[in-house]
Tab-separated table of C-alpha atoms in Angstrom:
chain	number	residue	atom	x	y	z
A	1	MET	CA	50.751	19.379	66.449
A	2	ASP	CA	53.648	19.856	64.065
A	3	ASN	CA	52.748	17.563	61.176
A	4	SER	CA	56.208	17.812	59.688
A	5	ASN	CA	57.650	16.169	62.800
A	6	SER	CA	55.124	13.368	62.684
A	7	VAL	CA	55.810	12.788	59.026
A	8	GLY	CA	59.516	12.710	59.632
A	9	ARG	CA	59.404	9.965	62.229
A	10	ARG	CA	56.664	7.816	60.753
A	11	THR	CA	57.587	5.409	57.971
A	12	VAL	CA	55.186	4.206	55.335
A	13	LEU	CA	55.357	0.430	55.556
A	14	ARG	CA	54.518	-0.947	52.198
A	15	GLY	CA	53.353	-4.511	51.940
A	16	THR	CA	55.100	-6.836	49.547
A	17	ALA	CA	53.207	-10.010	50.332
A	18	THR	CA	51.858	-11.909	47.347
A	19	LEU	CA	49.894	-15.098	46.794
A	20	GLY	CA	50.227	-17.644	44.034
A	21	ILE	CA	47.690	-17.908	41.246
A	22	ALA	CA	45.149	-18.361	42.626
A	23	SER	CA	20.187	-3.482	49.869
A	24	ILE	CA	23.088	-2.990	52.401
A	25	ALA	CA	22.935	-0.717	55.457
A	26	GLY	CA	24.843	2.459	54.639
A	27	CYS	CA	26.514	1.136	51.488
A	28	PHE	CA	25.662	1.763	47.845
A	29	ARG	CA	24.758	-1.265	45.756
A	30	SER	CA	23.253	-2.181	42.419
A	31	ASP	CA	19.797	-3.676	42.061
A	32	ALA	CA	20.562	-5.102	38.659
A	33	SER	CA	20.057	-8.842	38.322
A	34	GLU	CA	22.908	-11.206	37.590
A	35	ASN	CA	22.440	-13.930	35.053
A	36	GLY	CA	22.016	-16.915	37.378
A	37	GLU	CA	20.728	-20.351	36.356
A	38	THR	CA	18.423	-22.483	38.485
A	39	GLU	CA	20.331	-25.121	40.404
A	40	ASN	CA	19.114	-28.705	40.775
A	41	GLU	CA	18.132	-30.071	44.152
A	42	SER	CA	20.921	-31.979	45.860
A	43	VAL	CA	21.766	-33.632	49.147
A	44	SER	CA	25.476	-32.840	49.010
A	45	SER	CA	27.669	-29.783	48.557
A	46	SER	CA	28.956	-28.903	45.106
A	47	ASP	CA	32.265	-30.419	44.171
A	48	LYS	CA	35.262	-28.143	43.872
A	49	THR	CA	36.687	-27.779	40.404
A	50	ASP	CA	39.776	-26.139	39.024
A	51	SER	CA	37.642	-23.347	37.599
A	52	ASP	CA	35.989	-22.762	40.971
A	53	GLN	CA	39.117	-21.965	42.955
A	54	VAL	CA	42.535	-20.391	42.716
A	55	ASN	CA	45.356	-22.437	44.197
A	56	ASN	CA	47.704	-20.758	46.644
A	57	ASP	CA	50.925	-22.281	45.313
A	58	ASP	CA	53.277	-20.572	47.747
A	59	GLY	CA	51.395	-21.840	50.815
A	60	GLY	CA	50.435	-18.330	51.878
A	61	ALA	CA	53.990	-17.282	52.678
A	62	SER	CA	54.749	-13.588	52.444
A	63	LYS	CA	57.866	-12.355	50.700
A	64	ASN	CA	58.953	-10.597	53.872
A	65	GLY	CA	58.866	-13.933	55.681
A	66	GLY	CA	57.678	-12.297	58.901
A	67	GLU	CA	61.192	-11.109	59.789
A	68	ASP	CA	60.153	-7.720	61.170
A	69	GLU	CA	59.571	-7.302	64.892
A	70	TRP	CA	56.465	-5.790	66.443
A	71	PHE	CA	56.296	-2.164	67.591
A	72	GLU	CA	56.842	-0.479	70.940
A	73	ASN	CA	53.450	1.243	71.197
A	74	GLY	CA	51.238	-0.991	69.112
A	75	ALA	CA	50.027	-0.626	65.549
A	76	VAL	CA	46.732	-0.003	63.768
A	77	THR	CA	45.346	-0.569	60.311
A	78	PHE	CA	42.790	1.785	58.803
A	79	ILE	CA	40.503	-0.131	56.438
A	80	TYR	CA	38.060	1.705	54.169
A	81	ASP	CA	35.132	-0.238	52.700
A	82	ASP	CA	33.758	-0.532	49.169
A	83	GLY	CA	36.062	1.743	47.119
A	84	PRO	CA	34.057	4.992	46.770
A	85	ASN	CA	35.693	8.084	45.316
A	86	ASP	CA	35.490	9.538	48.818
A	87	ASP	CA	38.453	7.303	49.726
A	88	LEU	CA	40.539	9.387	47.365
A	89	GLU	CA	38.921	12.703	48.273
A	90	GLN	CA	38.546	12.351	52.067
A	91	ALA	CA	40.831	9.612	53.384
A	92	PHE	CA	43.839	9.904	51.093
A	93	PRO	CA	44.694	13.566	51.868
A	94	ALA	CA	44.459	12.930	55.612
A	95	HIS	CA	46.732	9.906	55.397
A	96	GLU	CA	49.202	11.752	53.187
A	97	THR	CA	49.500	14.442	55.846
A	98	TYR	CA	50.658	11.836	58.340
A	99	ASP	CA	52.647	9.789	55.815
A	100	ALA	CA	50.491	6.822	56.832
A	101	PRO	CA	49.228	4.036	54.571
A	102	ALA	CA	45.812	2.397	54.746
A	103	THR	CA	43.980	-0.597	53.338
A	104	VAL	CA	40.962	-0.347	51.028
A	105	GLY	CA	38.438	-3.104	50.356
A	106	ILE	CA	37.564	-2.951	46.663
A	107	VAL	CA	34.409	-4.403	45.096
A	108	SER	CA	35.947	-5.355	41.782
A	109	GLU	CA	32.837	-5.084	39.612
A	110	TRP	CA	32.170	-1.593	40.953
A	111	MET	CA	35.741	-0.601	40.143
A	112	ARG	CA	35.332	-1.902	36.608
A	113	GLY	CA	31.954	-0.210	36.038
A	114	ASN	CA	31.140	3.277	34.834
A	115	ASP	CA	29.540	4.539	38.040
A	116	GLU	CA	31.240	7.748	39.116
A	117	ARG	CA	30.611	6.959	42.779
A	118	TRP	CA	33.359	4.352	42.732
A	119	MET	CA	37.073	4.597	42.070
A	120	ASN	CA	38.189	3.157	38.770
A	121	ALA	CA	41.373	1.159	38.283
A	122	ASP	CA	43.515	4.236	37.640
A	123	GLU	CA	42.307	5.856	40.854
A	124	VAL	CA	42.926	2.694	42.851
A	125	THR	CA	46.411	2.639	41.339
A	126	ARG	CA	47.068	6.077	42.851
A	127	LEU	CA	46.481	4.610	46.287
A	128	ALA	CA	48.564	1.522	45.601
A	129	ASP	CA	51.440	3.652	44.350
A	130	ALA	CA	51.309	5.602	47.630
A	131	GLY	CA	51.800	2.402	49.639
A	132	TRP	CA	48.155	1.565	50.303
A	133	GLU	CA	47.069	-2.056	50.380
A	134	ILE	CA	44.304	-3.177	48.025
A	135	ALA	CA	42.136	-5.902	49.566
A	136	SER	CA	39.314	-7.873	47.982
A	137	HIS	CA	35.735	-7.046	49.016
A	138	THR	CA	34.242	-9.712	46.679
A	139	ALA	CA	33.201	-9.134	43.085
A	140	THR	CA	29.698	-7.764	43.741
A	141	HIS	CA	29.522	-7.059	47.512
A	142	VAL	CA	27.574	-10.140	48.579
A	143	ALA	CA	27.484	-11.523	52.109
A	144	VAL	CA	29.613	-14.636	52.558
A	145	THR	CA	27.841	-16.214	55.499
A	146	SER	CA	24.860	-18.397	56.432
A	147	PHE	CA	21.496	-17.022	57.584
A	148	ASN	CA	19.165	-18.896	59.925
A	149	LEU	CA	15.580	-19.326	58.764
A	150	VAL	CA	12.897	-17.878	61.052
A	151	GLU	CA	9.972	-19.692	59.381
A	152	ASP	CA	9.507	-23.373	58.568
A	153	VAL	CA	9.486	-24.383	54.910
A	154	SER	CA	6.700	-26.633	53.584
A	155	PRO	CA	6.605	-28.422	50.222
A	156	GLY	CA	5.376	-25.960	47.589
A	157	ASP	CA	6.729	-22.841	49.321
A	158	ASP	CA	8.535	-20.413	47.060
A	159	ARG	CA	9.382	-17.936	49.834
A	160	ILE	CA	11.957	-18.343	52.577
A	161	TYR	CA	12.621	-16.071	55.541
A	162	PRO	CA	16.355	-15.839	56.399
A	163	GLU	CA	17.026	-13.772	59.521
A	164	GLY	CA	19.024	-10.642	58.717
A	165	ARG	CA	19.258	-11.243	54.982
A	166	GLY	CA	17.309	-8.062	54.245
A	167	GLN	CA	20.142	-6.035	55.739
A	168	HIS	CA	22.885	-8.031	54.049
A	169	GLY	CA	23.316	-7.838	50.340
A	170	PHE	CA	22.329	-10.083	47.530
A	171	LEU	CA	21.430	-9.530	43.887
A	172	LEU	CA	18.408	-10.852	42.083
A	173	GLY	CA	19.572	-13.845	40.103
A	174	ASP	CA	21.979	-15.047	42.776
A	175	PRO	CA	22.035	-18.823	43.350
A	176	ILE	CA	21.339	-19.801	46.953
A	177	GLU	CA	20.875	-23.049	48.827
A	178	VAL	CA	18.655	-24.067	51.727
A	179	THR	CA	20.019	-26.828	53.928
A	180	ASP	CA	19.572	-28.434	57.330
A	181	GLY	CA	22.781	-30.443	57.018
A	182	GLU	CA	20.985	-33.480	55.579
A	183	LYS	CA	18.733	-32.112	52.844
A	184	LEU	CA	19.940	-29.413	50.473
A	185	VAL	CA	17.911	-27.516	47.853
A	186	GLN	CA	19.391	-25.029	45.403
A	187	ARG	CA	17.347	-22.220	43.889
A	188	THR	CA	17.720	-18.726	42.381
A	189	VAL	CA	16.513	-15.503	44.032
A	190	VAL	CA	14.011	-13.649	41.834
A	191	GLU	CA	12.482	-11.150	44.301
A	192	SER	CA	12.755	-9.830	47.844
A	193	ASP	CA	10.234	-7.893	49.930
A	194	ASP	CA	8.371	-7.834	53.250
A	195	ASP	CA	5.083	-9.508	54.155
A	196	ASP	CA	3.205	-10.228	57.397
A	197	ILE	CA	5.917	-12.681	58.472
A	198	GLY	CA	8.897	-10.499	57.662
A	199	ARG	CA	11.596	-10.086	55.045
A	200	TYR	CA	11.622	-12.857	52.501
A	201	LEU	CA	13.460	-14.115	49.443
A	202	GLU	CA	11.256	-15.311	46.599
A	203	LEU	CA	12.644	-18.244	44.610
A	204	ASP	CA	12.383	-19.165	40.960
A	205	GLU	CA	10.821	-22.544	41.794
A	206	PRO	CA	8.919	-23.856	44.827
A	207	ILE	CA	10.770	-26.057	47.293
A	208	ASP	CA	9.402	-29.601	47.267
A	209	THR	CA	10.565	-30.718	50.701
A	210	SER	CA	10.150	-29.482	54.270
A	211	PHE	CA	12.661	-27.725	56.510
A	212	THR	CA	12.456	-26.783	60.180
A	213	ALA	CA	13.452	-23.174	60.757
A	214	GLU	CA	15.615	-23.760	63.839
A	215	GLU	CA	17.674	-26.352	61.980
A	216	THR	CA	17.964	-24.670	58.571
A	217	VAL	CA	20.131	-22.004	56.965
A	218	GLU	CA	20.146	-20.128	53.676
A	219	ARG	CA	23.451	-19.309	52.007
A	220	TYR	CA	25.106	-18.949	48.633
A	221	THR	CA	26.150	-22.046	46.762
A	222	GLU	CA	29.826	-22.898	47.109
A	223	PRO	CA	30.628	-22.422	43.396
A	224	PHE	CA	29.072	-18.946	43.581
A	225	VAL	CA	31.132	-18.013	46.644
A	226	ARG	CA	34.277	-19.261	44.945
A	227	SER	CA	33.472	-17.256	41.820
A	228	GLN	CA	33.069	-14.114	43.969
A	229	LEU	CA	36.530	-14.668	45.426
A	230	ALA	CA	38.313	-15.834	42.291
A	231	ASP	CA	36.759	-13.218	39.988
A	232	SER	CA	37.646	-10.453	42.419
A	233	LYS	CA	41.215	-11.716	42.769
A	234	LYS	CA	41.613	-11.866	39.002
A	235	ALA	CA	40.141	-8.380	38.447
A	236	LEU	CA	42.474	-6.941	41.095
A	237	ALA	CA	45.518	-8.928	39.944
A	238	GLU	CA	47.609	-5.855	39.143
A	239	PHE	CA	47.417	-4.946	42.850
A	240	SER	CA	48.348	-8.454	44.074
A	241	PRO	CA	45.622	-8.641	46.739
A	242	THR	CA	46.523	-10.922	49.638
A	243	THR	CA	43.746	-10.092	52.123
A	244	PHE	CA	39.960	-10.017	52.261
A	245	LEU	CA	37.335	-7.663	53.713
A	246	ALA	CA	34.000	-9.424	54.331
A	247	PRO	CA	31.023	-7.414	53.019
A	248	HIS	CA	28.471	-6.335	55.615
A	249	ASP	CA	30.794	-7.380	58.458
A	250	VAL	CA	29.504	-10.956	58.343
A	251	ILE	CA	31.362	-14.209	57.774
A	252	ASP	CA	31.021	-17.660	59.346
A	253	ASP	CA	33.380	-20.585	59.782
A	254	ARG	CA	32.252	-22.347	56.602
A	255	HIS	CA	33.086	-19.334	54.487
A	256	LEU	CA	36.293	-18.584	56.377
A	257	ASP	CA	37.516	-22.025	55.367
A	258	ILE	CA	36.842	-21.173	51.730
A	259	VAL	CA	38.453	-17.730	51.977
A	260	ARG	CA	41.628	-19.321	53.409
A	261	GLU	CA	42.238	-20.906	50.011
A	262	TYR	CA	42.426	-17.489	48.338
A	263	TYR	CA	43.700	-14.993	50.922
A	264	GLU	CA	46.043	-14.719	53.903
A	265	GLY	CA	43.626	-13.000	56.290
A	266	VAL	CA	40.229	-11.362	56.831
A	267	LEU	CA	40.107	-7.890	58.347
A	268	ASN	CA	36.681	-7.987	60.015
A	269	VAL	CA	35.768	-11.404	61.349
A	270	ASN	CA	34.533	-10.026	64.695
A	271	PRO	CA	32.945	-6.540	64.597
A	272	GLY	CA	32.659	-4.460	67.743
A	273	THR	CA	36.125	-3.801	69.124
A	274	PRO	CA	39.298	-2.835	67.246
A	275	VAL	CA	41.669	-4.447	69.758
A	276	ASN	CA	43.575	-7.611	68.798
A	277	ASP	CA	46.014	-9.268	71.174
A	278	ILE	CA	49.525	-10.095	69.984
A	279	PRO	CA	50.070	-12.545	68.419
A	280	PHE	CA	46.820	-12.340	66.487
A	281	ASP	CA	45.117	-14.770	64.148
A	282	PRO	CA	44.600	-13.152	60.696
A	283	PHE	CA	41.424	-15.239	60.349
A	284	ASP	CA	39.974	-14.203	63.728
A	285	THR	CA	40.395	-10.423	63.673
A	286	ASN	CA	38.459	-7.743	65.561
A	287	ARG	CA	37.452	-4.523	63.819
A	288	ALA	CA	35.457	-1.439	64.892
A	289	TYR	CA	34.433	1.757	63.132
A	290	PHE	CA	36.138	4.950	64.211
A	291	ALA	CA	33.870	7.649	62.746
A	292	GLU	CA	30.411	6.107	62.241
A	293	HIS	CA	28.231	4.408	64.857
A	294	VAL	CA	30.776	5.221	67.552
A	295	ASP	CA	31.615	7.693	70.302
A	296	ARG	CA	34.824	9.682	69.831
A	297	ASP	CA	35.853	9.138	73.432
A	298	GLN	CA	35.605	5.385	72.940
A	299	VAL	CA	37.858	5.571	69.895
A	300	TYR	CA	40.494	7.432	71.880
A	301	ALA	CA	40.146	4.962	74.742
A	302	ASP	CA	40.650	2.060	72.357
A	303	LEU	CA	43.729	3.687	70.877
A	304	THR	CA	45.105	4.323	74.335
A	305	GLN	CA	44.656	0.643	75.171
A	306	ILE	CA	46.399	-0.375	71.950
A	307	ALA	CA	49.366	1.855	72.764
A	308	GLU	CA	49.626	0.908	76.441
A	309	GLU	CA	49.281	-2.831	75.832
A	310	ASN	CA	51.344	-2.783	72.623
A	311	VAL	CA	48.719	-4.697	70.637
A	312	TYR	CA	47.115	-4.430	67.191
A	313	GLY	CA	44.044	-2.430	66.168
A	314	VAL	CA	41.837	-2.507	63.071
A	315	LEU	CA	39.786	0.652	62.465
A	316	GLY	CA	37.172	0.851	59.699
A	317	ALA	CA	35.077	3.466	57.924
A	318	HIS	CA	32.798	4.031	54.946
A	319	THR	CA	34.012	7.345	53.563
A	320	HIS	CA	30.812	7.921	51.600
A	321	ARG	CA	28.978	8.386	54.911
A	322	GLU	CA	28.356	11.972	55.949
A	323	GLU	CA	30.006	11.637	59.351
A	324	VAL	CA	33.251	10.244	57.912
A	325	THR	CA	35.072	13.453	57.044
A	326	GLN	CA	38.663	14.317	56.263
A	327	ASP	CA	38.882	16.158	59.572
A	328	ARG	CA	37.607	13.154	61.529
A	329	ILE	CA	40.095	10.862	59.813
A	330	ALA	CA	42.923	13.332	60.432
A	331	GLU	CA	41.942	13.617	64.090
A	332	THR	CA	42.186	9.856	64.529
A	333	LEU	CA	45.548	9.766	62.781
A	334	GLU	CA	46.734	12.584	65.045
A	335	TRP	CA	45.723	10.508	68.080
A	336	CYS	CA	47.772	7.618	66.725
A	337	ASP	CA	50.735	9.928	66.295
A	338	GLU	CA	50.287	11.388	69.771
A	339	LEU	CA	50.211	7.916	71.313
A	340	GLY	CA	53.159	6.654	69.249
A	341	ILE	CA	51.058	4.041	67.434
A	342	GLU	CA	52.364	2.929	64.046
A	343	VAL	CA	49.903	2.973	61.142
A	344	ILE	CA	50.433	-0.016	58.860
A	345	THR	CA	48.550	-2.081	56.306
A	346	PHE	CA	46.936	-5.409	57.178
A	347	GLU	CA	49.364	-7.430	55.095
A	348	ASP	CA	52.244	-5.675	56.872
A	349	ALA	CA	50.785	-6.768	60.203
A	350	ILE	CA	50.420	-10.344	58.990
A	351	SER	CA	54.019	-10.421	57.766
A	352	ARG	CA	55.433	-9.653	61.198
A	353	LYS	CA	56.322	-12.338	63.706
A	354	ALA	CA	53.728	-11.069	66.177
A	355	ALA	CA	50.957	-12.048	63.777
A	356	TYR	CA	51.509	-15.786	64.123
């Protein structure tokens, strides 16, 4: 394929939307503890405070006002998770070849650290200057969802067994809560391991009440979730982030309601398929990987559906994975070009009439 022709007809659509003030599977993460204090037991959720949240003064309206029409052969967004240097080394050259932007989900504390695995602010700026969208991926890559307990809790227990938590990140020192909707206990995670029952979280203090597993969840405290969102938004302020990528591909309705107060959409609410009908709900999006955990033929079939039905696709990848190569990314971009699919950022998709 003549890349010069594809570059000539494809336009980089740069997003201008802004808001008002406002151990994981396959991903790197730190095992360092955060400085978390033990929370008191409570029977109600924590109150919201001005310091806990960032107000969206403009009501979530984009500067473009959604005036642009949808496309003839559909559109896709490429979203790259976590912010590794591989985004710059693998994804960026491929996208430059096709004059196509992408979206990156940045873990702000990783960007601000001294770990050479992750892009720093200057490197993220290179992407932003090229028309890429910078989305929030929380401050420390924690899962913003609720996990069902698989074991009852008895008074005096200092271990809980949340289903799936072992595969979805947390840091020692994180404040969590255990609740059945009536009783709520807040504690701090001090250890995690496996025993005869399964994967557990060990707490700083025993729980002094009982919970039935089928009726109980474990999750982060609301102030902690809000700090993850607000701190990330503040750290990424120079990039004016308007959208959110949920770590570990997990988010539930409770946390979606919180995220709505900070961002205009979430890229990966429903993992599994990349196809989103038009109009689409920015807080009910489908996303699928295009290079990892997937068959190439299925990716092409999905793209063909997007083009034929003139709908919207969200394709994801972790570029620090071995199978996510520059050639694989370029191949997928070439398929988009072949099928006449526009490659746009997520905030560009939201700003168009077809997104509402």
